[in-house]
Amino acid sequence: MNASKVVLSSATITALGNALKSQDQTDNKWVKASDSLRADRVTSSMLETAKKGGNEEVRDQVKAVIVTTFSEADRALLALDTKALPKRRDQQAGDKSPSKEDKKEVQQKIGARLDLIKSHIAKAEKAEEDGEADAPKTAVQRIHADLDKAIAKLQKLEAPTFDPAEVIKRINAAKGMMPAL
C-alpha cells in the first residue's frame, strides 16, 4: 500500500471533528472517528512524526482537522509568525497581546489531540488483532451488513403476513444498486 495516496474522506473529517469537539473521550464518536480513519487506511503509526516512520501528509491532514476545532483566537495565534512574537507576555502591565508561550500552548494542544487520536486508532487495531472487533467498515459496508441481517431475519419468520421472498428479492436488488464491496 502506498501511504502517500491516503486522503481523508469528508465522512472521516466530519467524524473526527465531532469526536474532537466531544468532551467525553470514551464517547461513541471516537469509535466512529477511529473506524472512519481506519476505513481510509490510516494507521496509528502513520500519525507518528517522520523521524519515527510516520506519514507527514496524513499527519498534516489530521492536524488540519484538529485546528478547525480550535477557537478563532487560537487559529489566529497559530497563523502569527513566531519570530515576531515576544517571548513572554508582560503580565504586570496587563498586556493581553500573544506571546511565544501562548503559541506554544496551542501547538501543544495539537500534539495532545494527535496523541489522543493515535491512541484510539491503536486501541481499535489491538482489538482487531485480538479478534475482539470487526474490521473497520465504510457506510456502504455497514448498509450491506444491515441488509444481510434483515434478509436473515426475514428467512426465519414463521407465518408472515406478506411474501418474504419478494421482500428479499427487493433487498437484493437494492444491494445491487450500491457499489460493490
Tab-separated table of N, CA and C in Angstrom:
chain	number	residue	atom	x	y	z
A	1	MET	N	0.843	-1.179	0.000
A	1	MET	CA	0.000	0.000	0.000
A	1	MET	C	0.889	1.243	0.000
A	2	ASN	N	0.576	2.179	-0.857
A	2	ASN	CA	1.318	3.429	-0.909
A	2	ASN	C	0.646	4.426	0.025
A	3	ALA	N	1.268	4.680	1.153
A	3	ALA	CA	0.662	5.520	2.184
A	3	ALA	C	0.482	6.958	1.726
A	4	SER	N	1.272	7.407	0.742
A	4	SER	CA	1.152	8.793	0.305
A	4	SER	C	-0.159	9.037	-0.434
A	5	LYS	N	-0.868	7.987	-0.810
A	5	LYS	CA	-2.136	8.115	-1.515
A	5	LYS	C	-3.329	8.261	-0.579
A	6	VAL	N	-3.085	8.200	0.717
A	6	VAL	CA	-4.179	8.282	1.683
A	6	VAL	C	-4.709	9.709	1.740
A	7	VAL	N	-6.009	9.842	1.514
A	7	VAL	CA	-6.681	11.135	1.606
A	7	VAL	C	-7.897	10.935	2.503
A	8	LEU	N	-8.049	11.797	3.474
A	8	LEU	CA	-9.178	11.673	4.393
A	8	LEU	C	-10.477	12.003	3.664
A	9	SER	N	-11.463	11.140	3.820
A	9	SER	CA	-12.775	11.370	3.212
A	9	SER	C	-13.525	12.438	4.005
A	10	SER	N	-14.541	13.000	3.389
A	10	SER	CA	-15.326	14.024	4.086
A	10	SER	C	-16.035	13.420	5.301
A	11	ALA	N	-16.443	12.152	5.197
A	11	ALA	CA	-17.081	11.485	6.334
A	11	ALA	C	-16.098	11.358	7.503
A	12	THR	N	-14.853	11.058	7.185
A	12	THR	CA	-13.826	10.938	8.220
A	12	THR	C	-13.555	12.292	8.858
A	13	ILE	N	-13.471	13.330	8.038
A	13	ILE	CA	-13.214	14.675	8.559
A	13	ILE	C	-14.339	15.098	9.498
A	14	THR	N	-15.581	14.811	9.099
A	14	THR	CA	-16.732	15.159	9.944
A	14	THR	C	-16.718	14.363	11.246
A	15	ALA	N	-16.503	13.042	11.145
A	15	ALA	CA	-16.495	12.184	12.341
A	15	ALA	C	-15.368	12.581	13.294
A	16	LEU	N	-14.212	12.886	12.736
A	16	LEU	CA	-13.069	13.275	13.567
A	16	LEU	C	-13.320	14.619	14.230
A	17	GLY	N	-13.869	15.558	13.482
A	17	GLY	CA	-14.199	16.867	14.057
A	17	GLY	C	-15.200	16.747	15.185
A	18	ASN	N	-16.234	15.908	14.994
A	18	ASN	CA	-17.237	15.705	16.044
A	18	ASN	C	-16.617	15.079	17.291
A	19	ALA	N	-15.727	14.117	17.090
A	19	ALA	CA	-15.080	13.460	18.232
A	19	ALA	C	-14.181	14.439	18.980
A	20	LEU	N	-13.463	15.256	18.229
A	20	LEU	CA	-12.574	16.232	18.868
A	20	LEU	C	-13.354	17.263	19.664
A	21	LYS	N	-14.538	17.616	19.211
A	21	LYS	CA	-15.367	18.596	19.919
A	21	LYS	C	-16.037	17.972	21.144
A	22	SER	N	-16.130	16.644	21.159
A	22	SER	CA	-16.759	15.933	22.261
A	22	SER	C	-15.900	16.040	23.517
A	23	GLN	N	-16.528	16.247	24.630
A	23	GLN	CA	-15.805	16.336	25.887
A	23	GLN	C	-15.501	14.953	26.462
A	24	ASP	N	-16.284	13.955	26.056
A	24	ASP	CA	-16.143	12.603	26.587
A	24	ASP	C	-15.193	11.804	25.694
A	25	GLN	N	-14.049	11.413	26.246
A	25	GLN	CA	-13.059	10.703	25.442
A	25	GLN	C	-13.415	9.233	25.224
A	26	THR	N	-14.448	8.739	25.882
A	26	THR	CA	-14.866	7.358	25.667
A	26	THR	C	-16.148	7.308	24.838
A	27	ASP	N	-16.540	8.433	24.317
A	27	ASP	CA	-17.762	8.586	23.560
A	27	ASP	C	-17.745	7.707	22.301
A	28	ASN	N	-18.933	7.297	21.855
A	28	ASN	CA	-19.044	6.526	20.620
A	28	ASN	C	-18.556	7.308	19.413
A	29	LYS	N	-18.504	8.631	19.542
A	29	LYS	CA	-17.992	9.454	18.441
A	29	LYS	C	-16.539	9.090	18.146
A	30	TRP	N	-15.800	8.723	19.183
A	30	TRP	CA	-14.403	8.333	18.976
A	30	TRP	C	-14.303	6.992	18.260
A	31	VAL	N	-15.211	6.091	18.557
A	31	VAL	CA	-15.228	4.800	17.864
A	31	VAL	C	-15.507	5.030	16.382
A	32	LYS	N	-16.506	5.857	16.110
A	32	LYS	CA	-16.847	6.161	14.716
A	32	LYS	C	-15.678	6.848	14.014
A	33	ALA	N	-15.031	7.791	14.697
A	33	ALA	CA	-13.900	8.509	14.095
A	33	ALA	C	-12.737	7.559	13.806
A	34	SER	N	-12.410	6.695	14.758
A	34	SER	CA	-11.288	5.782	14.525
A	34	SER	C	-11.637	4.758	13.450
A	35	ASP	N	-12.885	4.274	13.422
A	35	ASP	CA	-13.304	3.362	12.352
A	35	ASP	C	-13.220	4.047	10.987
A	36	SER	N	-13.636	5.294	10.945
A	36	SER	CA	-13.611	6.045	9.698
A	36	SER	C	-12.171	6.286	9.236
A	37	LEU	N	-11.299	6.637	10.164
A	37	LEU	CA	-9.884	6.815	9.820
A	37	LEU	C	-9.295	5.505	9.297
A	38	ARG	N	-9.620	4.408	9.962
A	38	ARG	CA	-9.084	3.113	9.549
A	38	ARG	C	-9.658	2.679	8.206
A	39	ALA	N	-10.924	3.042	7.938
A	39	ALA	CA	-11.514	2.739	6.629
A	39	ALA	C	-10.806	3.526	5.528
A	40	ASP	N	-10.266	4.694	5.882
A	40	ASP	CA	-9.477	5.488	4.938
A	40	ASP	C	-8.021	5.023	4.892
A	41	ARG	N	-7.743	3.870	5.515
A	41	ARG	CA	-6.422	3.238	5.533
A	41	ARG	C	-5.392	3.985	6.380
A	42	VAL	N	-5.851	4.733	7.393
A	42	VAL	CA	-4.944	5.436	8.300
A	42	VAL	C	-4.647	4.511	9.480
A	43	THR	N	-3.362	4.342	9.769
A	43	THR	CA	-2.949	3.534	10.920
A	43	THR	C	-2.372	4.458	11.986
A	44	SER	N	-2.269	3.942	13.197
A	44	SER	CA	-1.715	4.765	14.282
A	44	SER	C	-0.262	5.126	13.993
A	45	SER	N	0.477	4.249	13.346
A	45	SER	CA	1.886	4.540	13.052
A	45	SER	C	2.039	5.652	12.014
A	46	MET	N	1.039	5.850	11.176
A	46	MET	CA	1.102	6.940	10.191
A	46	MET	C	1.066	8.308	10.857
A	47	LEU	N	0.497	8.377	12.058
A	47	LEU	CA	0.366	9.656	12.750
A	47	LEU	C	1.596	9.999	13.584
A	48	GLU	N	2.597	9.138	13.543
A	48	GLU	CA	3.867	9.431	14.211
A	48	GLU	C	4.605	10.502	13.406
A	49	THR	N	5.632	11.079	13.994
A	49	THR	CA	6.449	12.051	13.268
A	49	THR	C	7.234	11.328	12.181
A	50	ALA	N	7.752	12.073	11.229
A	50	ALA	CA	8.521	11.478	10.136
A	50	ALA	C	9.750	10.737	10.686
A	51	LYS	N	10.358	11.275	11.741
A	51	LYS	CA	11.530	10.629	12.353
A	51	LYS	C	11.192	9.240	12.888
A	52	LYS	N	9.949	9.063	13.316
A	52	LYS	CA	9.526	7.777	13.866
A	52	LYS	C	8.847	6.907	12.811
A	53	GLY	N	8.949	7.302	11.545
A	53	GLY	CA	8.393	6.492	10.459
A	53	GLY	C	6.969	6.830	10.088
A	54	GLY	N	6.465	7.944	10.557
A	54	GLY	CA	5.096	8.343	10.238
A	54	GLY	C	4.984	8.933	8.841
A	55	ASN	N	3.765	9.206	8.434
A	55	ASN	CA	3.482	9.771	7.124
A	55	ASN	C	3.088	11.235	7.325
A	56	GLU	N	3.954	12.150	6.920
A	56	GLU	CA	3.718	13.581	7.163
A	56	GLU	C	2.468	14.089	6.447
A	57	GLU	N	2.162	13.551	5.259
A	57	GLU	CA	0.971	14.011	4.540
A	57	GLU	C	-0.296	13.683	5.325
A	58	VAL	N	-0.384	12.465	5.816
A	58	VAL	CA	-1.555	12.050	6.604
A	58	VAL	C	-1.592	12.827	7.912
A	59	ARG	N	-0.441	12.945	8.533
A	59	ARG	CA	-0.344	13.682	9.806
A	59	ARG	C	-0.809	15.135	9.627
A	60	ASP	N	-0.398	15.766	8.527
A	60	ASP	CA	-0.801	17.149	8.254
A	60	ASP	C	-2.307	17.261	8.011
A	61	GLN	N	-2.886	16.255	7.330
A	61	GLN	CA	-4.333	16.274	7.109
A	61	GLN	C	-5.095	16.200	8.432
A	62	VAL	N	-4.629	15.331	9.318
A	62	VAL	CA	-5.289	15.175	10.616
A	62	VAL	C	-5.092	16.438	11.458
A	63	LYS	N	-3.896	17.008	11.406
A	63	LYS	CA	-3.641	18.249	12.145
A	63	LYS	C	-4.550	19.377	11.642
A	64	ALA	N	-4.797	19.418	10.343
A	64	ALA	CA	-5.681	20.446	9.784
A	64	ALA	C	-7.098	20.294	10.340
A	65	VAL	N	-7.553	19.051	10.494
A	65	VAL	CA	-8.880	18.818	11.082
A	65	VAL	C	-8.882	19.266	12.544
A	66	ILE	N	-7.815	18.959	13.253
A	66	ILE	CA	-7.710	19.365	14.664
A	66	ILE	C	-7.812	20.887	14.786
A	67	VAL	N	-7.093	21.597	13.947
A	67	VAL	CA	-7.074	23.061	14.017
A	67	VAL	C	-8.463	23.641	13.743
A	68	THR	N	-9.261	22.985	12.902
A	68	THR	CA	-10.609	23.503	12.624
A	68	THR	C	-11.491	23.491	13.863
A	69	THR	N	-11.141	22.685	14.850
A	69	THR	CA	-11.952	22.620	16.072
A	69	THR	C	-11.521	23.656	17.105
A	70	PHE	N	-10.447	24.385	16.827
A	70	PHE	CA	-9.948	25.408	17.746
A	70	PHE	C	-10.756	26.690	17.622
A	71	SER	N	-10.656	27.527	18.640
A	71	SER	CA	-11.319	28.838	18.622
A	71	SER	C	-10.644	29.728	17.577
A	72	GLU	N	-11.344	30.780	17.196
A	72	GLU	CA	-10.785	31.753	16.244
A	72	GLU	C	-9.476	32.342	16.782
A	73	ALA	N	-9.448	32.633	18.076
A	73	ALA	CA	-8.257	33.230	18.688
A	73	ALA	C	-7.058	32.290	18.583
A	74	ASP	N	-7.285	31.010	18.841
A	74	ASP	CA	-6.193	30.034	18.747
A	74	ASP	C	-5.712	29.887	17.308
A	75	ARG	N	-6.654	29.857	16.363
A	75	ARG	CA	-6.262	29.745	14.953
A	75	ARG	C	-5.482	30.980	14.508
A	76	ALA	N	-5.902	32.158	14.966
A	76	ALA	CA	-5.186	33.383	14.619
A	76	ALA	C	-3.779	33.358	15.217
A	77	LEU	N	-3.671	32.846	16.424
A	77	LEU	CA	-2.372	32.753	17.087
A	77	LEU	C	-1.438	31.809	16.319
A	78	LEU	N	-1.959	30.704	15.844
A	78	LEU	CA	-1.143	29.763	15.071
A	78	LEU	C	-0.652	30.387	13.774
A	79	ALA	N	-1.444	31.293	13.207
A	79	ALA	CA	-1.085	31.920	11.935
A	79	ALA	C	0.010	32.981	12.101
A	80	LEU	N	0.235	33.455	13.314
A	80	LEU	CA	1.241	34.501	13.548
A	80	LEU	C	2.656	33.951	13.401
A	81	ASP	N	3.561	34.823	12.961
A	81	ASP	CA	4.969	34.471	12.844
A	81	ASP	C	5.570	34.396	14.248
A	82	THR	N	6.092	33.253	14.595
A	82	THR	CA	6.630	33.040	15.941
A	82	THR	C	7.765	34.015	16.251
A	83	LYS	N	8.592	34.293	15.260
A	83	LYS	CA	9.741	35.177	15.490
A	83	LYS	C	9.317	36.605	15.822
A	84	ALA	N	8.141	36.989	15.385
A	84	ALA	CA	7.660	38.350	15.633
A	84	ALA	C	7.007	38.491	17.011
A	85	LEU	N	6.766	37.383	17.685
A	85	LEU	CA	6.104	37.423	18.999
A	85	LEU	C	7.121	37.635	20.117
A	86	PRO	N	6.714	38.343	21.151
A	86	PRO	CA	7.609	38.467	22.315
A	86	PRO	C	7.688	37.123	23.039
A	87	LYS	N	8.804	36.882	23.698
A	87	LYS	CA	8.981	35.599	24.377
A	87	LYS	C	7.912	35.381	25.444
A	88	ARG	N	7.691	36.403	26.260
A	88	ARG	CA	6.686	36.302	27.327
A	88	ARG	C	5.794	37.526	27.307
A	89	ARG	N	4.594	37.315	27.779
A	89	ARG	CA	3.643	38.416	27.914
A	89	ARG	C	3.970	39.167	29.205
A	90	ASP	N	3.913	40.461	29.163
A	90	ASP	CA	4.160	41.281	30.347
A	90	ASP	C	2.878	41.302	31.180
A	91	GLN	N	2.796	40.396	32.149
A	91	GLN	CA	1.563	40.229	32.919
A	91	GLN	C	1.317	41.373	33.897
A	92	GLN	N	2.363	41.998	34.389
A	92	GLN	CA	2.159	43.071	35.355
A	92	GLN	C	1.546	44.307	34.708
A	93	ALA	N	1.811	44.516	33.439
A	93	ALA	CA	1.260	45.681	32.750
A	93	ALA	C	-0.138	45.386	32.205
A	94	GLY	N	-0.646	44.168	32.457
A	94	GLY	CA	-1.974	43.805	31.964
A	94	GLY	C	-1.981	43.572	30.463
A	95	ASP	N	-0.829	43.224	29.913
A	95	ASP	CA	-0.682	43.010	28.475
A	95	ASP	C	-1.443	41.753	28.053
A	96	LYS	N	-2.293	41.882	27.053
A	96	LYS	CA	-3.056	40.731	26.571
A	96	LYS	C	-2.607	40.307	25.178
A	97	SER	N	-1.515	40.893	24.681
A	97	SER	CA	-1.035	40.509	23.356
A	97	SER	C	-0.404	39.122	23.432
A	98	PRO	N	-0.484	38.365	22.339
A	98	PRO	CA	0.027	36.988	22.358
A	98	PRO	C	1.551	36.937	22.451
A	99	SER	N	2.027	35.837	23.007
A	99	SER	CA	3.471	35.634	23.152
A	99	SER	C	3.841	34.271	22.568
A	100	LYS	N	5.133	34.016	22.529
A	100	LYS	CA	5.619	32.715	22.061
A	100	LYS	C	5.096	31.597	22.967
A	101	GLU	N	5.002	31.882	24.269
A	101	GLU	CA	4.480	30.888	25.204
A	101	GLU	C	3.032	30.518	24.867
A	102	ASP	N	2.233	31.541	24.520
A	102	ASP	CA	0.835	31.292	24.164
A	102	ASP	C	0.745	30.398	22.925
A	103	LYS	N	1.568	30.712	21.944
A	103	LYS	CA	1.549	29.929	20.708
A	103	LYS	C	2.002	28.490	20.985
A	104	LYS	N	2.998	28.349	21.844
A	104	LYS	CA	3.494	27.016	22.180
A	104	LYS	C	2.398	26.190	22.853
A	105	GLU	N	1.596	26.825	23.720
A	105	GLU	CA	0.483	26.116	24.366
A	105	GLU	C	-0.512	25.584	23.340
A	106	VAL	N	-0.828	26.403	22.350
A	106	VAL	CA	-1.778	25.980	21.312
A	106	VAL	C	-1.168	24.847	20.487
A	107	GLN	N	0.109	24.950	20.167
A	107	GLN	CA	0.779	23.891	19.420
A	107	GLN	C	0.804	22.587	20.222
A	108	GLN	N	0.940	22.705	21.528
A	108	GLN	CA	0.922	21.509	22.371
A	108	GLN	C	-0.461	20.865	22.390
A	109	LYS	N	-1.516	21.670	22.246
A	109	LYS	CA	-2.870	21.117	22.151
A	109	LYS	C	-2.994	20.232	20.913
A	110	ILE	N	-2.359	20.670	19.815
A	110	ILE	CA	-2.394	19.870	18.590
A	110	ILE	C	-1.735	18.523	18.851
A	111	GLY	N	-0.557	18.549	19.482
A	111	GLY	CA	0.153	17.306	19.786
A	111	GLY	C	-0.640	16.390	20.698
A	112	ALA	N	-1.271	16.976	21.701
A	112	ALA	CA	-2.059	16.169	22.642
A	112	ALA	C	-3.240	15.517	21.934
A	113	ARG	N	-3.885	16.261	21.058
A	113	ARG	CA	-5.036	15.696	20.339
A	113	ARG	C	-4.594	14.660	19.313
A	114	LEU	N	-3.442	14.868	18.706
A	114	LEU	CA	-2.895	13.842	17.803
A	114	LEU	C	-2.642	12.558	18.580
A	115	ASP	N	-2.062	12.685	19.769
A	115	ASP	CA	-1.808	11.510	20.613
A	115	ASP	C	-3.113	10.810	20.991
A	116	LEU	N	-4.138	11.590	21.272
A	116	LEU	CA	-5.442	11.018	21.607
A	116	LEU	C	-6.007	10.225	20.425
A	117	ILE	N	-5.909	10.797	19.242
A	117	ILE	CA	-6.388	10.111	18.034
A	117	ILE	C	-5.592	8.838	17.806
A	118	LYS	N	-4.261	8.930	17.930
A	118	LYS	CA	-3.404	7.744	17.766
A	118	LYS	C	-3.805	6.645	18.736
A	119	SER	N	-4.085	7.032	19.984
A	119	SER	CA	-4.422	6.020	20.990
A	119	SER	C	-5.742	5.331	20.654
A	120	HIS	N	-6.715	6.079	20.142
A	120	HIS	CA	-7.988	5.460	19.767
A	120	HIS	C	-7.817	4.521	18.571
A	121	ILE	N	-7.000	4.912	17.612
A	121	ILE	CA	-6.752	4.030	16.459
A	121	ILE	C	-5.988	2.792	16.917
A	122	ALA	N	-4.973	2.980	17.761
A	122	ALA	CA	-4.185	1.849	18.259
A	122	ALA	C	-5.065	0.873	19.040
A	123	LYS	N	-5.995	1.412	19.823
A	123	LYS	CA	-6.919	0.579	20.593
A	123	LYS	C	-7.776	-0.267	19.646
A	124	ALA	N	-8.262	0.338	18.566
A	124	ALA	CA	-9.066	-0.398	17.587
A	124	ALA	C	-8.210	-1.433	16.861
A	125	GLU	N	-6.960	-1.083	16.545
A	125	GLU	CA	-6.059	-2.029	15.884
A	125	GLU	C	-5.787	-3.229	16.788
A	126	LYS	N	-5.557	-2.973	18.071
A	126	LYS	CA	-5.291	-4.062	19.013
A	126	LYS	C	-6.514	-4.965	19.167
A	127	ALA	N	-7.686	-4.349	19.249
A	127	ALA	CA	-8.913	-5.137	19.366
A	127	ALA	C	-9.103	-6.029	18.144
A	128	GLU	N	-8.764	-5.512	16.984
A	128	GLU	CA	-8.889	-6.316	15.761
A	128	GLU	C	-7.880	-7.456	15.760
A	129	GLU	N	-6.644	-7.166	16.177
A	129	GLU	CA	-5.609	-8.208	16.253
A	129	GLU	C	-6.015	-9.314	17.212
A	130	ASP	N	-6.635	-8.915	18.322
A	130	ASP	CA	-7.053	-9.888	19.337
A	130	ASP	C	-8.336	-10.607	18.937
A	131	GLY	N	-8.899	-10.230	17.795
A	131	GLY	CA	-10.136	-10.852	17.328
A	131	GLY	C	-11.365	-10.366	18.060
A	132	GLU	N	-11.245	-9.231	18.761
A	132	GLU	CA	-12.371	-8.720	19.543
A	132	GLU	C	-13.224	-7.728	18.770
A	133	ALA	N	-12.779	-7.354	17.574
A	133	ALA	CA	-13.520	-6.342	16.825
A	133	ALA	C	-13.567	-6.719	15.352
A	134	ASP	N	-14.558	-6.228	14.690
A	134	ASP	CA	-14.658	-6.403	13.246
A	134	ASP	C	-13.723	-5.408	12.579
A	135	ALA	N	-13.421	-5.677	11.325
A	135	ALA	CA	-12.623	-4.732	10.549
A	135	ALA	C	-13.412	-3.431	10.401
A	136	PRO	N	-12.719	-2.324	10.226
A	136	PRO	CA	-13.434	-1.058	10.071
A	136	PRO	C	-14.351	-1.107	8.861
A	137	LYS	N	-15.482	-0.444	8.981
A	137	LYS	CA	-16.460	-0.506	7.906
A	137	LYS	C	-16.801	0.882	7.403
A	138	THR	N	-16.961	0.950	6.087
A	138	THR	CA	-17.436	2.187	5.493
A	138	THR	C	-18.955	2.204	5.622
A	139	ALA	N	-19.562	3.303	5.273
A	139	ALA	CA	-21.019	3.414	5.353
A	139	ALA	C	-21.686	2.370	4.464
A	140	VAL	N	-21.153	2.158	3.268
A	140	VAL	CA	-21.738	1.171	2.347
A	140	VAL	C	-21.607	-0.237	2.921
A	141	GLN	N	-20.465	-0.547	3.531
A	141	GLN	CA	-20.277	-1.865	4.138
A	141	GLN	C	-21.266	-2.081	5.283
A	142	ARG	N	-21.518	-1.037	6.070
A	142	ARG	CA	-22.481	-1.154	7.168
A	142	ARG	C	-23.890	-1.395	6.637
A	143	ILE	N	-24.253	-0.690	5.571
A	143	ILE	CA	-25.580	-0.864	4.974
A	143	ILE	C	-25.733	-2.285	4.436
A	144	HIS	N	-24.704	-2.779	3.731
A	144	HIS	CA	-24.750	-4.158	3.230
A	144	HIS	C	-24.926	-5.149	4.379
A	145	ALA	N	-24.186	-4.950	5.467
A	145	ALA	CA	-24.292	-5.855	6.618
A	145	ALA	C	-25.688	-5.795	7.227
A	146	ASP	N	-26.246	-4.607	7.343
A	146	ASP	CA	-27.600	-4.455	7.891
A	146	ASP	C	-28.639	-5.122	6.990
A	147	LEU	N	-28.475	-4.976	5.688
A	147	LEU	CA	-29.408	-5.619	4.755
A	147	LEU	C	-29.286	-7.144	4.823
A	148	ASP	N	-28.066	-7.638	4.999
A	148	ASP	CA	-27.871	-9.092	5.157
A	148	ASP	C	-28.561	-9.594	6.429
A	149	LYS	N	-28.492	-8.804	7.498
A	149	LYS	CA	-29.178	-9.178	8.747
A	149	LYS	C	-30.694	-9.194	8.535
A	150	ALA	N	-31.191	-8.221	7.788
A	150	ALA	CA	-32.628	-8.171	7.512
A	150	ALA	C	-33.065	-9.398	6.722
A	151	ILE	N	-32.273	-9.797	5.747
A	151	ILE	CA	-32.594	-10.994	4.956
A	151	ILE	C	-32.625	-12.221	5.862
A	152	ALA	N	-31.641	-12.343	6.742
A	152	ALA	CA	-31.589	-13.497	7.656
A	152	ALA	C	-32.823	-13.529	8.549
A	153	LYS	N	-33.270	-12.374	9.045
A	153	LYS	CA	-34.469	-12.328	9.893
A	153	LYS	C	-35.713	-12.677	9.094
A	154	LEU	N	-35.774	-12.187	7.869
A	154	LEU	CA	-36.933	-12.490	7.018
A	154	LEU	C	-37.033	-13.991	6.745
A	155	GLN	N	-35.903	-14.644	6.550
A	155	GLN	CA	-35.896	-16.073	6.263
A	155	GLN	C	-36.336	-16.899	7.472
A	156	LYS	N	-36.210	-16.349	8.669
A	156	LYS	CA	-36.580	-17.072	9.890
A	156	LYS	C	-38.017	-16.816	10.332
A	157	LEU	N	-38.719	-15.911	9.657
A	157	LEU	CA	-40.092	-15.584	10.048
A	157	LEU	C	-40.999	-16.803	9.925
A	158	GLU	N	-41.840	-16.976	10.942
A	158	GLU	CA	-42.828	-18.051	10.898
A	158	GLU	C	-44.187	-17.439	10.628
A	159	ALA	N	-44.857	-17.922	9.635
A	159	ALA	CA	-46.190	-17.478	9.245
A	159	ALA	C	-46.279	-15.963	9.021
A	160	PRO	N	-45.436	-15.425	8.099
A	160	PRO	CA	-45.517	-13.994	7.828
A	160	PRO	C	-46.817	-13.646	7.102
A	161	THR	N	-47.239	-12.412	7.237
A	161	THR	CA	-48.478	-11.956	6.584
A	161	THR	C	-48.170	-11.322	5.227
A	162	PHE	N	-46.949	-11.478	4.769
A	162	PHE	CA	-46.525	-10.951	3.472
A	162	PHE	C	-45.589	-11.964	2.834
A	163	ASP	N	-45.137	-11.693	1.623
A	163	ASP	CA	-44.275	-12.625	0.905
A	163	ASP	C	-42.800	-12.277	1.165
A	164	PRO	N	-42.134	-12.993	2.084
A	164	PRO	CA	-40.739	-12.700	2.397
A	164	PRO	C	-39.817	-12.845	1.179
A	165	ALA	N	-40.123	-13.772	0.299
A	165	ALA	CA	-39.282	-13.980	-0.880
A	165	ALA	C	-39.258	-12.719	-1.749
A	166	GLU	N	-40.406	-12.059	-1.869
A	166	GLU	CA	-40.482	-10.823	-2.659
A	166	GLU	C	-39.678	-9.707	-1.984
A	167	VAL	N	-39.769	-9.603	-0.650
A	167	VAL	CA	-39.026	-8.581	0.081
A	167	VAL	C	-37.524	-8.839	-0.056
A	168	ILE	N	-37.111	-10.098	0.071
A	168	ILE	CA	-35.699	-10.458	-0.063
A	168	ILE	C	-35.199	-10.125	-1.463
A	169	LYS	N	-36.032	-10.383	-2.463
A	169	LYS	CA	-35.663	-10.062	-3.846
A	169	LYS	C	-35.431	-8.550	-3.988
A	170	ARG	N	-36.287	-7.756	-3.376
A	170	ARG	CA	-36.148	-6.292	-3.454
A	170	ARG	C	-34.918	-5.802	-2.678
A	171	ILE	N	-34.637	-6.427	-1.538
A	171	ILE	CA	-33.441	-6.063	-0.777
A	171	ILE	C	-32.194	-6.365	-1.602
A	172	ASN	N	-32.170	-7.527	-2.229
A	172	ASN	CA	-31.018	-7.887	-3.062
A	172	ASN	C	-30.874	-6.935	-4.246
A	173	ALA	N	-32.011	-6.488	-4.786
A	173	ALA	CA	-31.963	-5.512	-5.882
A	173	ALA	C	-31.368	-4.195	-5.383
A	174	ALA	N	-31.759	-3.783	-4.176
A	174	ALA	CA	-31.213	-2.554	-3.596
A	174	ALA	C	-29.719	-2.693	-3.349
A	175	LYS	N	-29.291	-3.850	-2.861
A	175	LYS	CA	-27.856	-4.089	-2.642
A	175	LYS	C	-27.106	-4.031	-3.959
A	176	GLY	N	-27.755	-4.512	-5.039
A	176	GLY	CA	-27.120	-4.500	-6.349
A	176	GLY	C	-26.921	-3.105	-6.907
A	177	MET	N	-27.707	-2.151	-6.435
A	177	MET	CA	-27.586	-0.766	-6.908
A	177	MET	C	-26.453	-0.007	-6.229
A	178	MET	N	-25.948	-0.566	-5.118
A	178	MET	CA	-24.868	0.102	-4.379
A	178	MET	C	-23.519	-0.404	-4.883
A	179	PRO	N	-22.460	0.366	-4.610
A	179	PRO	CA	-21.115	-0.066	-5.037
A	179	PRO	C	-20.753	-1.420	-4.445
A	180	ALA	N	-19.965	-2.154	-5.202
A	180	ALA	CA	-19.521	-3.475	-4.736
A	180	ALA	C	-18.577	-3.308	-3.558
A	181	LEU	N	-18.557	-4.317	-2.705
A	181	LEU	CA	-17.690	-4.254	-1.516
A	181	LEU	C	-16.284	-4.637	-1.856
